[in-house]
PDB file of C-alpha atoms in Angstrom:
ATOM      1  CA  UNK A 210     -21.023 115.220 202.750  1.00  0.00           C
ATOM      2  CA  UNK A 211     -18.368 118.033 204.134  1.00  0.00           C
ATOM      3  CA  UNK A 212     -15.953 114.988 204.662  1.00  0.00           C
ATOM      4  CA  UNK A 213     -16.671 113.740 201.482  1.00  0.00           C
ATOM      5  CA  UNK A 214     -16.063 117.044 199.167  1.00  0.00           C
ATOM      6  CA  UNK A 215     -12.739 117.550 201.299  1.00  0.00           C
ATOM      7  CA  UNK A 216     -11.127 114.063 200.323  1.00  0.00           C
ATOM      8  CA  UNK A 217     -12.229 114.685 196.745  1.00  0.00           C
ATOM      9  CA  UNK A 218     -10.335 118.080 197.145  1.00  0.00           C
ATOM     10  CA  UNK A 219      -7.539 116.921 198.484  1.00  0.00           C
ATOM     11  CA  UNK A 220      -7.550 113.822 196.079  1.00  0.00           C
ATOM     12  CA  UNK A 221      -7.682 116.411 193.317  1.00  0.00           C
ATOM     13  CA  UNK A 222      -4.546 118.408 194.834  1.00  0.00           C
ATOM     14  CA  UNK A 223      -1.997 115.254 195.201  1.00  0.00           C
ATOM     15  CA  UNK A 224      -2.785 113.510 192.177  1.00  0.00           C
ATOM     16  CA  UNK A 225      -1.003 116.074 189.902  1.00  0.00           C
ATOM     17  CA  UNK A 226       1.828 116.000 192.099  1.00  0.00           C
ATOM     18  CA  UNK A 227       1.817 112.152 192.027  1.00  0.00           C
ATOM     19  CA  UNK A 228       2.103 112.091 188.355  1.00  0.00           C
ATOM     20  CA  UNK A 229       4.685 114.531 188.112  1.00  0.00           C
ATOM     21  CA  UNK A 230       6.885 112.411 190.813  1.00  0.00           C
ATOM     22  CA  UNK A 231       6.617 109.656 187.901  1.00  0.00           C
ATOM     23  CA  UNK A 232       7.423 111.254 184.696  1.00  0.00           C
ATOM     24  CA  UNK A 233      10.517 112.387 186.454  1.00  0.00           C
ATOM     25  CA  UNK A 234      11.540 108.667 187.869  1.00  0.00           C
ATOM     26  CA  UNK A 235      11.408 108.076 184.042  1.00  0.00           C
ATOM     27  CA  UNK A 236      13.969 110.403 183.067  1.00  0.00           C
ATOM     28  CA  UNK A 237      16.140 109.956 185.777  1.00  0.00           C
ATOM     29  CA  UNK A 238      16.606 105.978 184.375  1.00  0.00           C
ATOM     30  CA  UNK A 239      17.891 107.285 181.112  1.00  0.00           C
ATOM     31  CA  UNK A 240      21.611 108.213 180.996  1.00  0.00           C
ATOM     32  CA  UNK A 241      22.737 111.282 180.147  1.00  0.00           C
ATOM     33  CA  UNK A 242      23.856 112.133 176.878  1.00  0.00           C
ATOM     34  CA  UNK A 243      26.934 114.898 176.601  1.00  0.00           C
ATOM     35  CA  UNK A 244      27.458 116.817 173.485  1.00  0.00           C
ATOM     36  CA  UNK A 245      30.146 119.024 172.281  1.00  0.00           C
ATOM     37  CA  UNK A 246      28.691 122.442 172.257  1.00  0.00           C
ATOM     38  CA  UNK A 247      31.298 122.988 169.224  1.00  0.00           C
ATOM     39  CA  UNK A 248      28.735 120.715 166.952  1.00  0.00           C
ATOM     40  CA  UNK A 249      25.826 122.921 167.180  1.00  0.00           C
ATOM     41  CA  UNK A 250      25.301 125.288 164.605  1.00  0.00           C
ATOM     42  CA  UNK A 251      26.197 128.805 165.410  1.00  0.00           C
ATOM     43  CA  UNK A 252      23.800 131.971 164.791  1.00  0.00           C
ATOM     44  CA  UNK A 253      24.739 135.885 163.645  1.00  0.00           C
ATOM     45  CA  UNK A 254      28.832 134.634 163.404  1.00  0.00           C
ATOM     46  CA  UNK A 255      30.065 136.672 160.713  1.00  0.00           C
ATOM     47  CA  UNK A 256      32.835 134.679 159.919  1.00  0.00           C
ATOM     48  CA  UNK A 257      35.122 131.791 161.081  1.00  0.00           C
ATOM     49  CA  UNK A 258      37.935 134.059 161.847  1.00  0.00           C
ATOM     50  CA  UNK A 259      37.122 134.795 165.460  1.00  0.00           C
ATOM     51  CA  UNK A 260      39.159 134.683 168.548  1.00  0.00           C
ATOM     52  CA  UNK A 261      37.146 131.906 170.305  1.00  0.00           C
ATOM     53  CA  UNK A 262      34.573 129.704 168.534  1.00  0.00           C
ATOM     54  CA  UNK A 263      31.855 131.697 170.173  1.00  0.00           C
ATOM     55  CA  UNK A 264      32.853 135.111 169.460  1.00  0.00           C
ATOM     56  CA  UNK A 265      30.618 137.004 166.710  1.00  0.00           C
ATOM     57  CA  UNK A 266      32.948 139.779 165.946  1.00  0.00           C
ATOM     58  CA  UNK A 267      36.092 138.837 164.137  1.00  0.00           C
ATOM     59  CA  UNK A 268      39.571 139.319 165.546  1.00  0.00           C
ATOM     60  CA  UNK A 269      40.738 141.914 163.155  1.00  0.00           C
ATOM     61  CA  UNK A 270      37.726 144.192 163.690  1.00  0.00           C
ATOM     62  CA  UNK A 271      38.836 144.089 168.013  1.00  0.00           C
ATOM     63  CA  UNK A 272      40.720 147.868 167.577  1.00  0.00           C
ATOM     64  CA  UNK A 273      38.108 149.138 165.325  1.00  0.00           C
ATOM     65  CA  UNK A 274      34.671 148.754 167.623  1.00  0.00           C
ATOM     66  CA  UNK A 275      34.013 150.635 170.672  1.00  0.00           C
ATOM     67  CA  UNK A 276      35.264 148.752 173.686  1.00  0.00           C
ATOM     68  CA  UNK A 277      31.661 147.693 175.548  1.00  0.00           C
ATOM     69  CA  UNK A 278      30.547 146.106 171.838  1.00  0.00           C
ATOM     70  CA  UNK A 279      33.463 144.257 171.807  1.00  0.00           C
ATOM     71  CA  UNK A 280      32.929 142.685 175.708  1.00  0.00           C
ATOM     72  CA  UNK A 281      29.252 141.492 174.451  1.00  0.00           C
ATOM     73  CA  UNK A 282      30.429 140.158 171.444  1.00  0.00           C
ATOM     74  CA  UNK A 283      32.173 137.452 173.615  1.00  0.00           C
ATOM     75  CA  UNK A 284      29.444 136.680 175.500  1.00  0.00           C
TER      76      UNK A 284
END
């Protein structure tokens, strides 16, 4: 009975890592799929007038705020 319950354990243990083994051998089949990061929608940008595409302060305001708001607004 000992011998038993510890298969059934151990059966219990490896099957979730056996399934997990497959749904990833199904991804990996697919291709991936690249996408211009330029096409997503961009959140809190005050304006189009920026120095980079991903920069939420605008380029005129770059004098005007204190220097370590300015770094983070790049990031």
């Amino acid at each position: 009975m000992k011998n038993l319950t510890k298969s059934l354990l151990r059966l219990m243990l490896f099957l979730p890592a056996l399934a997990a083994s497959n749904v990833f051998a199904e991804d990996t089949e697919q291709p991936l799929k690249y996408v211009n990061a330029l096409e997503f929608r961009m959140i809190n940008q005050i304006t189009e007038e920026t120095k980079t595409p991903y920069t939420r302060i605008p380029k005129y305001l770059e004098d005007s705020v204190r220097h370590d708001l300015w770094q983070r607004s790049q990031c």
